[in-house]
mmCIF file of C-alpha atoms in Angstrom:
data_model
loop_
_atom_site.group_PDB
_atom_site.id
_atom_site.type_symbol
_atom_site.label_atom_id
_atom_site.label_comp_id
_atom_site.label_asym_id
_atom_site.label_seq_id
_atom_site.Cartn_x
_atom_site.Cartn_y
_atom_site.Cartn_z
ATOM 1 C CA MET A 1 -33.467 61.933 -63.264
ATOM 2 C CA LYS A 2 -35.768 62.468 -66.158
ATOM 3 C CA PHE A 3 -34.470 63.225 -69.741
ATOM 4 C CA LYS A 4 -36.197 63.919 -73.182
ATOM 5 C CA ARG A 5 -34.666 63.936 -76.610
ATOM 6 C CA ASP A 6 -34.330 67.079 -78.741
ATOM 7 C CA LEU A 7 -35.395 66.373 -81.910
ATOM 8 C CA ASN A 8 -33.806 69.447 -83.474
ATOM 9 C CA TYR A 9 -30.447 68.836 -82.362
ATOM 10 C CA ASP A 10 -30.467 65.059 -81.627
ATOM 11 C CA LYS A 11 -29.119 65.126 -78.152
ATOM 12 C CA ILE A 12 -30.481 64.362 -74.733
ATOM 13 C CA ILE A 13 -31.374 67.179 -72.418
ATOM 14 C CA PHE A 14 -31.342 66.111 -68.650
ATOM 15 C CA MET A 15 -34.046 67.837 -66.534
ATOM 16 C CA LYS A 16 -34.222 67.911 -62.613
ATOM 17 C CA GLU A 17 -37.008 65.786 -61.278
ATOM 18 C CA THR A 18 -39.457 67.796 -59.185
ATOM 19 C CA ILE A 19 -38.881 66.917 -55.490
ATOM 20 C CA ILE A 20 -42.094 65.940 -53.549
ATOM 21 C CA GLY A 21 -42.592 67.396 -50.116
ATOM 22 C CA ASN A 22 -44.456 69.682 -47.996
ATOM 23 C CA LEU A 23 -44.775 73.525 -48.022
ATOM 24 C CA ILE A 24 -44.745 76.118 -45.079
ATOM 25 C CA TYR A 25 -45.781 79.739 -45.164
ATOM 26 C CA GLY A 26 -45.111 82.515 -42.849
ATOM 27 C CA GLN A 27 -46.169 86.197 -42.195
ATOM 28 C CA SER A 28 -43.764 88.727 -41.128
ATOM 29 C CA GLY A 29 -43.394 92.207 -40.253
ATOM 30 C CA GLY A 30 -46.248 94.841 -39.979
ATOM 31 C CA PRO A 31 -49.416 93.200 -41.209
ATOM 32 C CA THR A 32 -51.716 94.692 -44.046
ATOM 33 C CA SER A 33 -55.260 94.525 -44.938
ATOM 34 C CA VAL A 34 -54.390 91.957 -47.788
ATOM 35 C CA ILE A 35 -51.428 89.896 -46.326
ATOM 36 C CA ASN A 36 -54.093 87.324 -45.973
ATOM 37 C CA SER A 37 -55.362 87.442 -49.455
ATOM 38 C CA SER A 38 -51.671 86.354 -50.492
ATOM 39 C CA ALA A 39 -51.955 83.227 -47.734
ATOM 40 C CA TYR A 40 -55.282 82.475 -49.693
ATOM 41 C CA GLY A 41 -53.656 82.446 -53.030
ATOM 42 C CA VAL A 42 -50.674 80.306 -51.902
ATOM 43 C CA ILE A 43 -52.901 77.682 -50.173
ATOM 44 C CA LYS A 44 -55.450 77.567 -52.834
ATOM 45 C CA GLU A 45 -52.980 77.021 -55.405
ATOM 46 C CA ALA A 46 -50.857 74.513 -53.252
ATOM 47 C CA ARG A 47 -54.123 72.366 -53.171
ATOM 48 C CA LYS A 48 -53.981 72.162 -56.877
ATOM 49 C CA HIS A 49 -50.589 70.411 -56.730
ATOM 50 C CA LYS A 50 -51.320 67.624 -54.345
ATOM 51 C CA ASN A 51 -48.879 65.381 -56.469
ATOM 52 C CA ILE A 52 -46.059 67.541 -55.520
ATOM 53 C CA ILE A 53 -47.119 69.209 -52.255
ATOM 54 C CA SER A 54 -48.551 66.699 -49.847
ATOM 55 C CA LYS A 55 -49.252 69.148 -46.856
ATOM 56 C CA VAL A 56 -49.564 72.967 -46.080
ATOM 57 C CA TYR A 57 -48.260 74.239 -42.941
ATOM 58 C CA ALA A 58 -48.344 78.126 -41.540
ATOM 59 C CA MET A 59 -45.799 79.095 -38.915
ATOM 60 C CA HIS A 60 -47.663 80.346 -35.914
ATOM 61 C CA PHE A 61 -46.279 84.108 -35.530
ATOM 62 C CA GLY A 62 -43.735 83.516 -37.941
ATOM 63 C CA LEU A 63 -40.120 82.505 -37.440
ATOM 64 C CA GLU A 64 -40.485 82.371 -33.908
ATOM 65 C CA GLY A 65 -43.294 79.779 -34.331
ATOM 66 C CA LEU A 66 -41.091 77.834 -36.462
ATOM 67 C CA LEU A 67 -38.210 77.870 -33.981
ATOM 68 C CA ASN A 68 -40.736 76.819 -31.423
ATOM 69 C CA ASN A 69 -42.092 74.033 -33.567
ATOM 70 C CA ASP A 70 -45.279 75.568 -33.249
ATOM 71 C CA LEU A 71 -46.917 74.954 -36.842
ATOM 72 C CA ILE A 72 -50.582 75.208 -38.120
ATOM 73 C CA ASP A 73 -51.861 72.391 -40.293
ATOM 74 C CA LEU A 74 -53.746 74.107 -42.988
ATOM 75 C CA ASP A 75 -55.338 71.030 -44.055
ATOM 76 C CA ASN A 76 -57.889 71.242 -41.211
ATOM 77 C CA TYR A 77 -59.387 74.110 -42.935
ATOM 78 C CA THR A 78 -61.762 74.010 -45.960
ATOM 79 C CA LEU A 79 -61.359 76.080 -48.880
ATOM 80 C CA GLU A 80 -64.717 77.892 -48.070
ATOM 81 C CA GLU A 81 -63.318 78.801 -44.546
ATOM 82 C CA LEU A 82 -60.037 79.889 -45.887
ATOM 83 C CA ALA A 83 -61.550 82.286 -48.558
ATOM 84 C CA LYS A 84 -62.631 84.507 -45.506
ATOM 85 C CA LEU A 85 -58.955 85.324 -45.366
ATOM 86 C CA LYS A 86 -59.656 87.643 -48.428
ATOM 87 C CA ASN A 87 -61.517 89.980 -45.969
ATOM 88 C CA THR A 88 -59.527 89.502 -42.826
ATOM 89 C CA PRO A 89 -56.980 92.321 -42.019
ATOM 90 C CA GLY A 90 -53.789 91.578 -39.936
ATOM 91 C CA ALA A 91 -51.737 88.618 -39.900
ATOM 92 C CA ALA A 92 -53.988 85.771 -39.421
ATOM 93 C CA PHE A 93 -51.400 83.106 -38.725
ATOM 94 C CA GLY A 94 -49.450 85.690 -36.564
ATOM 95 C CA SER A 95 -46.519 87.862 -37.370
ATOM 96 C CA ASN A 96 -43.145 88.542 -35.806
ATOM 97 C CA ARG A 97 -39.988 90.706 -36.109
ATOM 98 C CA TYR A 98 -37.470 88.014 -35.265
ATOM 99 C CA LYS A 99 -33.895 89.088 -36.045
ATOM 100 C CA LEU A 100 -31.988 86.365 -37.656
ATOM 101 C CA SER A 101 -28.257 86.604 -37.414
ATOM 102 C CA HIS A 102 -25.991 85.427 -40.128
ATOM 103 C CA TYR A 103 -25.105 81.939 -39.754
ATOM 104 C CA SER A 104 -21.566 82.769 -39.941
ATOM 105 C CA ALA A 105 -22.018 84.405 -36.634
ATOM 106 C CA ASP A 106 -24.486 82.177 -34.877
ATOM 107 C CA GLU A 107 -25.529 78.897 -36.526
ATOM 108 C CA LYS A 108 -27.888 77.734 -33.855
ATOM 109 C CA ASP A 109 -31.172 79.161 -35.096
ATOM 110 C CA TYR A 110 -30.377 77.629 -38.612
ATOM 111 C CA ILE A 111 -29.568 74.202 -37.396
ATOM 112 C CA LYS A 112 -32.921 74.085 -35.541
ATOM 113 C CA ILE A 113 -34.790 75.374 -38.572
ATOM 114 C CA ILE A 114 -33.384 72.504 -40.863
ATOM 115 C CA ASP A 115 -34.040 69.925 -38.319
ATOM 116 C CA ILE A 116 -37.853 71.108 -38.190
ATOM 117 C CA PHE A 117 -37.756 71.147 -41.933
ATOM 118 C CA LYS A 118 -36.796 67.558 -41.917
ATOM 119 C CA LYS A 119 -39.156 66.317 -39.366
ATOM 120 C CA TYR A 120 -42.015 67.855 -41.520
ATOM 121 C CA ASN A 121 -40.432 67.174 -44.746
ATOM 122 C CA ILE A 122 -40.515 70.972 -45.678
ATOM 123 C CA ARG A 123 -39.202 71.446 -49.087
ATOM 124 C CA PHE A 124 -41.064 74.643 -50.075
ATOM 125 C CA PHE A 125 -40.615 77.723 -47.902
ATOM 126 C CA LEU A 126 -42.836 81.025 -48.987
ATOM 127 C CA TYR A 127 -42.484 84.075 -46.646
ATOM 128 C CA ASN A 128 -44.632 87.209 -46.886
ATOM 129 C CA GLY A 129 -43.080 90.237 -45.708
ATOM 130 C CA GLY A 130 -41.084 93.478 -46.527
ATOM 131 C CA ASN A 131 -37.574 94.367 -46.473
ATOM 132 C CA ASP A 132 -36.249 92.712 -43.260
ATOM 133 C CA SER A 133 -38.369 89.531 -44.035
ATOM 134 C CA MET A 134 -36.660 89.227 -47.268
ATOM 135 C CA ASP A 135 -33.508 89.122 -45.618
ATOM 136 C CA THR A 136 -34.448 86.389 -43.659
ATOM 137 C CA ILE A 137 -35.774 84.043 -46.223
ATOM 138 C CA HIS A 138 -32.461 84.779 -48.160
ATOM 139 C CA LYS A 139 -30.373 83.610 -45.074
ATOM 140 C CA ILE A 140 -32.393 80.387 -44.799
ATOM 141 C CA SER A 141 -32.012 79.875 -48.661
ATOM 142 C CA GLU A 142 -28.314 80.213 -48.360
ATOM 143 C CA TYR A 143 -27.932 78.013 -45.185
ATOM 144 C CA ALA A 144 -29.900 75.188 -46.920
ATOM 145 C CA LYS A 145 -27.502 75.285 -49.989
ATOM 146 C CA LYS A 146 -24.612 75.187 -47.289
ATOM 147 C CA VAL A 147 -25.907 71.880 -45.762
ATOM 148 C CA ASN A 148 -27.200 70.367 -48.915
ATOM 149 C CA TYR A 149 -30.748 70.619 -47.729
ATOM 150 C CA GLU A 150 -32.925 70.606 -50.862
ATOM 151 C CA LEU A 151 -35.366 73.801 -50.328
ATOM 152 C CA TYR A 152 -36.828 76.160 -52.626
ATOM 153 C CA CYS A 153 -37.584 79.584 -50.928
ATOM 154 C CA VAL A 154 -39.623 82.409 -52.700
ATOM 155 C CA GLY A 155 -40.309 85.803 -51.048
ATOM 156 C CA ILE A 156 -43.933 87.139 -51.297
ATOM 157 C CA PRO A 157 -43.678 91.037 -51.098
ATOM 158 C CA LYS A 158 -45.833 92.916 -48.678
ATOM 159 C CA THR A 159 -45.472 96.337 -46.987
ATOM 160 C CA ILE A 160 -47.892 99.359 -46.940
ATOM 161 C CA ASP A 161 -44.789 101.480 -46.956
ATOM 162 C CA ASN A 162 -44.487 100.445 -50.769
ATOM 163 C CA ASP A 163 -40.605 100.719 -50.271
ATOM 164 C CA LEU A 164 -39.431 97.398 -51.866
ATOM 165 C CA PRO A 165 -37.065 98.222 -54.804
ATOM 166 C CA PHE A 166 -37.706 96.698 -58.269
ATOM 167 C CA ILE A 167 -41.527 96.387 -57.489
ATOM 168 C CA ASP A 168 -43.927 98.858 -58.783
ATOM 169 C CA HIS A 169 -46.199 98.826 -55.769
ATOM 170 C CA THR A 170 -46.570 95.973 -52.906
ATOM 171 C CA ALA A 171 -49.413 94.374 -51.814
ATOM 172 C CA GLY A 172 -51.271 96.399 -49.048
ATOM 173 C CA TYR A 173 -50.127 99.870 -50.285
ATOM 174 C CA ALA A 174 -53.023 100.486 -52.520
ATOM 175 C CA SER A 175 -55.581 99.780 -49.893
ATOM 176 C CA ALA A 176 -53.612 101.773 -47.235
ATOM 177 C CA ILE A 177 -53.593 104.915 -49.589
ATOM 178 C CA LYS A 178 -57.281 104.554 -50.310
ATOM 179 C CA PHE A 179 -57.966 104.769 -46.590
ATOM 180 C CA ILE A 180 -55.670 107.584 -46.257
ATOM 181 C CA ALA A 181 -57.210 109.768 -49.022
ATOM 182 C CA ASN A 182 -60.625 109.055 -48.000
ATOM 183 C CA ALA A 183 -59.625 109.833 -44.238
ATOM 184 C CA VAL A 184 -58.277 113.128 -45.397
ATOM 185 C CA SER A 185 -61.370 113.849 -47.217
ATOM 186 C CA GLU A 186 -63.442 113.473 -44.118
ATOM 187 C CA ILE A 187 -61.312 115.675 -42.009
ATOM 188 C CA TYR A 188 -61.437 118.144 -44.677
ATOM 189 C CA LEU A 189 -65.279 118.130 -45.012
ATOM 190 C CA ASP A 190 -65.642 117.990 -41.188
ATOM 191 C CA ASP A 191 -63.732 121.274 -40.693
ATOM 192 C CA HIS A 192 -65.028 122.923 -43.730
ATOM 193 C CA SER A 193 -68.469 122.754 -42.031
ATOM 194 C CA TYR A 194 -67.610 125.977 -40.370
ATOM 195 C CA LYS A 195 -66.772 129.392 -41.668
ATOM 196 C CA LYS A 196 -63.470 129.345 -39.495
ATOM 197 C CA GLY A 197 -61.772 126.017 -39.204
ATOM 198 C CA ARG A 198 -58.641 124.814 -37.488
ATOM 199 C CA VAL A 199 -55.115 123.833 -38.603
ATOM 200 C CA ASN A 200 -55.614 120.099 -38.774
ATOM 201 C CA ILE A 201 -52.413 118.103 -38.965
ATOM 202 C CA VAL A 202 -52.591 114.472 -40.017
ATOM 203 C CA GLU A 203 -49.714 112.236 -39.286
ATOM 204 C CA ILE A 204 -49.309 109.205 -41.814
ATOM 205 C CA MET A 205 -46.787 106.176 -41.500
ATOM 206 C CA GLY A 206 -43.362 106.196 -43.363
ATOM 207 C CA ARG A 207 -40.215 105.962 -41.972
ATOM 208 C CA ASN A 208 -37.768 106.727 -44.447
ATOM 209 C CA ALA A 209 -40.189 106.664 -47.723
ATOM 210 C CA GLY A 210 -43.105 109.110 -48.492
ATOM 211 C CA TRP A 211 -45.359 106.845 -50.654
ATOM 212 C CA LEU A 212 -48.214 106.492 -48.067
ATOM 213 C CA THR A 213 -48.179 110.299 -47.416
ATOM 214 C CA ALA A 214 -48.060 111.168 -51.141
ATOM 215 C CA GLY A 215 -51.166 109.164 -51.299
ATOM 216 C CA SER A 216 -53.085 111.877 -49.340
ATOM 217 C CA LEU A 217 -52.767 113.882 -52.658
ATOM 218 C CA LEU A 218 -55.506 111.518 -54.305
ATOM 219 C CA SER A 219 -58.222 113.272 -52.338
ATOM 220 C CA LYS A 220 -57.503 116.242 -54.566
ATOM 221 C CA LEU A 221 -59.846 114.253 -57.200
ATOM 222 C CA ASN A 222 -62.955 114.998 -55.184
ATOM 223 C CA GLY A 223 -61.935 118.528 -54.255
ATOM 224 C CA THR A 224 -60.743 117.939 -50.579
ATOM 225 C CA ALA A 225 -57.136 118.147 -51.034
ATOM 226 C CA PRO A 226 -54.811 118.909 -48.176
ATOM 227 C CA ASP A 227 -52.898 122.156 -48.192
ATOM 228 C CA LEU A 228 -49.430 121.051 -47.142
ATOM 229 C CA ILE A 229 -47.765 117.630 -47.571
ATOM 230 C CA TYR A 230 -44.378 116.945 -46.136
ATOM 231 C CA VAL A 231 -42.307 113.534 -46.950
ATOM 232 C CA PRO A 232 -39.089 112.181 -45.447
ATOM 233 C CA GLU A 233 -37.403 112.284 -48.931
ATOM 234 C CA VAL A 234 -36.595 116.008 -48.465
ATOM 235 C CA PRO A 235 -35.506 118.345 -45.491
ATOM 236 C CA PHE A 236 -38.308 119.448 -43.238
ATOM 237 C CA ASP A 237 -37.742 123.208 -42.045
ATOM 238 C CA LEU A 238 -39.853 124.203 -39.161
ATOM 239 C CA THR A 239 -39.571 128.133 -39.899
ATOM 240 C CA SER A 240 -40.823 127.567 -43.330
ATOM 241 C CA PHE A 241 -43.745 125.208 -42.140
ATOM 242 C CA LEU A 242 -44.896 127.877 -39.806
ATOM 243 C CA ASN A 243 -44.831 130.618 -42.454
ATOM 244 C CA ASP A 244 -46.651 128.342 -44.805
ATOM 245 C CA VAL A 245 -49.283 127.323 -42.241
ATOM 246 C CA LYS A 246 -50.055 131.075 -41.241
ATOM 247 C CA SER A 247 -50.143 132.212 -44.955
ATOM 248 C CA ILE A 248 -52.771 129.398 -45.661
ATOM 249 C CA TYR A 249 -54.728 129.816 -42.427
ATOM 250 C CA GLU A 250 -54.865 133.896 -42.660
ATOM 251 C CA THR A 251 -56.185 133.543 -46.321
ATOM 252 C CA LYS A 252 -58.539 130.674 -46.251
ATOM 253 C CA GLN A 253 -59.257 130.209 -42.512
ATOM 254 C CA HIS A 254 -58.790 126.463 -42.764
ATOM 255 C CA CYS A 255 -55.627 124.514 -43.221
ATOM 256 C CA LEU A 256 -54.764 120.728 -43.754
ATOM 257 C CA VAL A 257 -51.484 119.487 -43.157
ATOM 258 C CA CYS A 258 -50.315 115.914 -44.037
ATOM 259 C CA VAL A 259 -46.923 114.759 -42.624
ATOM 260 C CA SER A 260 -44.950 111.588 -42.654
ATOM 261 C CA GLU A 261 -43.875 110.344 -39.277
ATOM 262 C CA GLY A 262 -40.475 110.134 -40.586
ATOM 263 C CA ILE A 263 -39.793 113.732 -41.515
ATOM 264 C CA LYS A 264 -35.991 114.523 -41.043
ATOM 265 C CA ASP A 265 -34.193 117.822 -40.780
ATOM 266 C CA GLU A 266 -31.252 118.969 -43.269
ATOM 267 C CA ASN A 267 -28.769 116.495 -41.364
ATOM 268 C CA GLY A 268 -31.140 113.595 -41.698
ATOM 269 C CA ASN A 269 -32.139 113.235 -38.211
ATOM 270 C CA PHE A 270 -35.685 112.460 -37.407
ATOM 271 C CA ILE A 271 -37.913 115.399 -36.206
ATOM 272 C CA PHE A 272 -39.423 114.867 -32.773
ATOM 273 C CA GLU A 273 -38.216 111.478 -32.250
ATOM 274 C CA THR A 274 -40.515 110.032 -29.376
ATOM 275 C CA SER A 275 -38.487 107.129 -27.918
ATOM 276 C CA GLU A 276 -34.968 106.087 -27.505
ATOM 277 C CA LEU A 277 -36.592 102.498 -27.949
ATOM 278 C CA LYS A 278 -35.662 100.340 -31.229
ATOM 279 C CA ASP A 279 -37.070 97.175 -32.229
ATOM 280 C CA LYS A 280 -34.962 94.011 -33.022
ATOM 281 C CA PHE A 281 -33.931 95.456 -36.363
ATOM 282 C CA GLY A 282 -32.564 98.674 -34.931
ATOM 283 C CA HIS A 283 -35.606 100.958 -36.120
ATOM 284 C CA THR A 284 -36.371 103.785 -33.925
ATOM 285 C CA GLN A 285 -39.759 104.044 -32.775
ATOM 286 C CA LEU A 286 -41.474 107.009 -34.244
ATOM 287 C CA GLY A 287 -44.767 108.780 -33.626
ATOM 288 C CA GLY A 288 -46.222 111.981 -32.124
ATOM 289 C CA VAL A 289 -45.075 114.326 -35.120
ATOM 290 C CA ALA A 290 -48.486 115.788 -35.765
ATOM 291 C CA SER A 291 -49.148 116.489 -31.954
ATOM 292 C CA ARG A 292 -45.770 118.070 -31.637
ATOM 293 C CA LEU A 293 -46.641 120.398 -34.652
ATOM 294 C CA ALA A 294 -50.047 121.242 -33.731
ATOM 295 C CA LYS A 295 -48.744 122.323 -30.157
ATOM 296 C CA ILE A 296 -46.100 124.569 -31.823
ATOM 297 C CA VAL A 297 -48.713 126.083 -34.168
ATOM 298 C CA GLU A 298 -51.081 126.852 -31.394
ATOM 299 C CA LYS A 299 -48.383 128.475 -29.200
ATOM 300 C CA GLU A 300 -46.921 130.514 -32.206
ATOM 301 C CA PHE A 301 -50.301 131.623 -33.681
ATOM 302 C CA ASN A 302 -53.008 130.935 -31.087
ATOM 303 C CA TYR A 303 -54.861 128.979 -34.006
ATOM 304 C CA LYS A 304 -56.998 126.220 -32.926
ATOM 305 C CA THR A 305 -55.364 123.134 -33.928
ATOM 306 C CA ARG A 306 -56.017 119.226 -33.942
ATOM 307 C CA ALA A 307 -53.842 116.427 -34.466
ATOM 308 C CA PHE A 308 -54.725 113.043 -36.125
ATOM 309 C CA GLU A 309 -52.414 109.872 -36.185
ATOM 310 C CA LEU A 310 -53.957 107.432 -38.627
ATOM 311 C CA SER A 311 -51.604 104.962 -37.145
ATOM 312 C CA LEU A 312 -52.620 101.052 -37.377
ATOM 313 C CA LEU A 313 -55.999 102.102 -39.123
ATOM 314 C CA GLN A 314 -53.972 102.638 -42.413
ATOM 315 C CA ARG A 315 -52.586 99.152 -42.535
ATOM 316 C CA ALA A 316 -55.711 97.382 -41.103
ATOM 317 C CA ASN A 317 -57.933 98.890 -43.396
ATOM 318 C CA SER A 318 -60.559 96.253 -44.413
ATOM 319 C CA ILE A 319 -63.514 98.371 -44.669
ATOM 320 C CA LEU A 320 -62.405 100.374 -47.547
ATOM 321 C CA PRO A 321 -60.144 97.970 -49.401
ATOM 322 C CA SER A 322 -58.936 98.490 -52.874
ATOM 323 C CA SER A 323 -60.237 95.511 -54.778
ATOM 324 C CA LEU A 324 -57.421 95.534 -57.094
ATOM 325 C CA ASP A 325 -55.009 95.125 -54.140
ATOM 326 C CA ILE A 326 -56.981 92.077 -52.870
ATOM 327 C CA LYS A 327 -56.827 90.525 -56.365
ATOM 328 C CA GLU A 328 -52.994 91.187 -56.968
ATOM 329 C CA ALA A 329 -52.193 89.909 -53.364
ATOM 330 C CA ILE A 330 -53.822 86.795 -54.379
ATOM 331 C CA LYS A 331 -51.877 86.671 -57.357
ATOM 332 C CA VAL A 332 -48.553 87.133 -56.043
ATOM 333 C CA GLY A 333 -49.235 84.361 -53.343
ATOM 334 C CA GLU A 334 -50.306 81.831 -56.340
ATOM 335 C CA PHE A 335 -47.476 83.187 -58.522
ATOM 336 C CA ALA A 336 -44.775 82.291 -55.578
ATOM 337 C CA LEU A 337 -46.249 78.698 -55.316
ATOM 338 C CA LYS A 338 -46.112 77.912 -58.845
ATOM 339 C CA LYS A 339 -42.318 79.045 -59.190
ATOM 340 C CA ALA A 340 -41.409 77.423 -56.175
ATOM 341 C CA ILE A 341 -42.657 73.897 -57.528
ATOM 342 C CA LYS A 342 -40.823 74.648 -60.625
ATOM 343 C CA GLY A 343 -37.572 74.766 -58.814
ATOM 344 C CA GLU A 344 -36.991 78.561 -58.502
ATOM 345 C CA ASN A 345 -35.236 79.526 -55.116
ATOM 346 C CA ASP A 346 -33.963 82.401 -53.470
ATOM 347 C CA LYS A 347 -36.164 84.627 -55.521
ATOM 348 C CA ILE A 348 -38.947 87.335 -54.767
ATOM 349 C CA VAL A 349 -42.041 87.909 -56.743
ATOM 350 C CA THR A 350 -42.029 91.315 -58.513
ATOM 351 C CA LEU A 351 -44.869 93.397 -60.138
ATOM 352 C CA LYS A 352 -43.765 95.366 -63.381
ATOM 353 C CA ARG A 353 -46.448 97.890 -64.746
ATOM 354 C CA ILE A 354 -47.063 97.783 -68.238
ATOM 355 C CA GLY A 355 -48.932 100.335 -70.291
ATOM 356 C CA THR A 356 -50.382 103.900 -69.280
ATOM 357 C CA SER A 357 -52.545 104.813 -66.332
ATOM 358 C CA SER A 358 -55.562 104.483 -68.310
ATOM 359 C CA LYS A 359 -54.769 101.124 -69.598
ATOM 360 C CA TYR A 360 -53.344 99.704 -66.377
ATOM 361 C CA LYS A 361 -51.621 96.313 -66.482
ATOM 362 C CA ILE A 362 -49.101 94.241 -64.482
ATOM 363 C CA LYS A 363 -46.791 91.681 -65.298
ATOM 364 C CA TYR A 364 -45.498 89.095 -62.450
ATOM 365 C CA ASP A 365 -42.125 87.962 -62.632
ATOM 366 C CA LEU A 366 -38.886 87.008 -60.209
ATOM 367 C CA ILE A 367 -35.875 88.705 -59.136
ATOM 368 C CA ASP A 368 -33.022 87.425 -56.843
ATOM 369 C CA ILE A 369 -34.075 88.209 -53.378
ATOM 370 C CA ALA A 370 -30.764 89.805 -52.563
ATOM 371 C CA LEU A 371 -31.561 92.804 -54.748
ATOM 372 C CA VAL A 372 -34.534 93.515 -52.318
ATOM 373 C CA ALA A 373 -33.112 92.312 -48.966
ATOM 374 C CA ASN A 374 -32.488 95.246 -46.494
ATOM 375 C CA LYS A 375 -32.861 97.803 -49.242
ATOM 376 C CA GLU A 376 -35.552 100.612 -49.849
ATOM 377 C CA LYS A 377 -37.183 102.310 -52.492
ATOM 378 C CA TYR A 378 -37.864 106.107 -51.872
ATOM 379 C CA LEU A 379 -40.494 108.389 -53.494
ATOM 380 C CA PRO A 380 -38.823 109.797 -56.711
ATOM 381 C CA LEU A 381 -38.013 113.583 -55.983
ATOM 382 C CA THR A 382 -39.781 114.354 -59.472
ATOM 383 C CA TYR A 383 -43.108 113.743 -57.340
ATOM 384 C CA ILE A 384 -42.015 116.415 -54.813
ATOM 385 C CA ASN A 385 -42.567 120.074 -55.616
ATOM 386 C CA SER A 386 -39.670 122.700 -55.507
ATOM 387 C CA LYS A 387 -40.628 123.938 -51.906
ATOM 388 C CA CYS A 388 -40.602 120.668 -50.513
ATOM 389 C CA ASN A 389 -44.249 121.199 -49.269
ATOM 390 C CA TYR A 390 -46.255 119.242 -51.715
ATOM 391 C CA ILE A 391 -46.734 116.497 -54.218
ATOM 392 C CA ASN A 392 -46.910 117.099 -57.781
ATOM 393 C CA ASP A 393 -50.009 115.864 -59.778
ATOM 394 C CA THR A 394 -47.787 113.431 -61.852
ATOM 395 C CA PHE A 395 -48.193 111.102 -58.758
ATOM 396 C CA LEU A 396 -51.638 110.905 -59.594
ATOM 397 C CA ASP A 397 -51.101 108.801 -62.642
ATOM 398 C CA TYR A 398 -49.022 106.528 -60.623
ATOM 399 C CA ALA A 399 -51.411 105.917 -57.735
ATOM 400 C CA LEU A 400 -54.900 106.581 -59.202
ATOM 401 C CA PRO A 401 -55.125 103.114 -61.151
ATOM 402 C CA LEU A 402 -54.463 101.251 -57.769
ATOM 403 C CA ILE A 403 -57.562 102.420 -55.902
ATOM 404 C CA GLN A 404 -59.988 102.913 -58.702
ATOM 405 C CA ASP A 405 -63.213 100.324 -58.266
ATOM 406 C CA LYS A 406 -66.294 100.006 -59.963
ATOM 407 C CA LYS A 407 -68.253 103.339 -59.844
ATOM 408 C CA ASP A 408 -71.398 103.440 -57.464
ATOM 409 C CA ASN A 409 -73.236 105.961 -55.640
ATOM 410 C CA THR A 410 -70.600 106.099 -52.912
ATOM 411 C CA PHE A 411 -67.320 106.315 -54.593
ATOM 412 C CA ASN A 412 -65.860 107.548 -57.808
ATOM 413 C CA ASN A 413 -62.311 106.584 -58.729
ATOM 414 C CA GLY A 414 -62.040 105.205 -55.560
ATOM 415 C CA LEU A 415 -62.841 108.375 -53.690
ATOM 416 C CA LEU A 416 -66.035 109.369 -51.753
ATOM 417 C CA ASN A 417 -68.347 110.789 -54.203
ATOM 418 C CA VAL A 418 -69.187 113.834 -52.085
ATOM 419 C CA PHE A 419 -71.373 116.762 -52.604
ATOM 420 C CA LYS A 420 -69.889 120.136 -52.575
ATOM 421 C CA LEU A 421 -71.378 123.717 -53.114
ATOM 422 C CA LYS A 422 -70.885 125.384 -56.469
#
């Protein structure tokens, strides 16, 4: 035990001695284009603290790799090699969706985890993921306390869905909406190559939250905005949708619709569930909304239609990433490591926005991971118009700073700098 004397109050203050041990890092859930940037931030920062962290390991395929004693020794890689993580989409060390039961119901996995931690002298555990992943790290932290194993656990937020509460935006979201907005622009411009176009319906990820689909509004900044936008936070009415499409197409001879995969009816049921299959966390498999809607429009009005499902391209976007997204993803990794070695436990890194959209600034902090685990943040209703078929311009103030990069001949405000007839 270390101590120092407080000269102002003439008393001894006891300080906990920093434990020396090894670090393990894991990736979980759906990958993003910048999850590996967070990994780079963790590893690079850890190498600055060799007096505390002797070795750094990564789980090979997340928790499943840990349970199988399948670990990657990151000391085998140079920092130059690891720097490539910043440009690598997907989960470089492998991800998983392993459902960890609570230890009160089944202690078997927890016993194995602690045994492996003891074997490798793991004292610092950083897990990079979303809602379900934060539940996992919270359970492991609680169990380590229960069995008196000294372990410091910090969650690193990651999800393109941007649905983690108490966090302004998550690493991966900015690059995803930059891709979405520019993909929408490309579809718009292709269709407007003809005097009479199609009804184009673009399906965008988002089970319960419409943050990604709302991002399509950014294409308004270069004059290629969608005509209709539908998100899961408000009921979707098929009759109203058909009336809106008909009105727009008959007027413009073009109609571009952006729709969340998780749109729901007035009773909260998913529209056009394509499968009864569920993942290990009980989530229903979604997809095919755009295709179904396009077929209904074609049958009802005999309009030419085309359905687009952006699918994994949204989260794997590394051709058109947000430079801010990469920078912040590295930063949350660094911040998590710094806090873990200072004795923080059972916490998650948060990002709090400071200032206006024109003077964007972020403050990094920690909150209890229990506040985030298995919880969701929805798109505020103030961003959704009264007809429930579009996004208000106030959303642009929130989203634009996240995708803006240095201006060049190709991009302006993070959007394709396209030519348009006057």
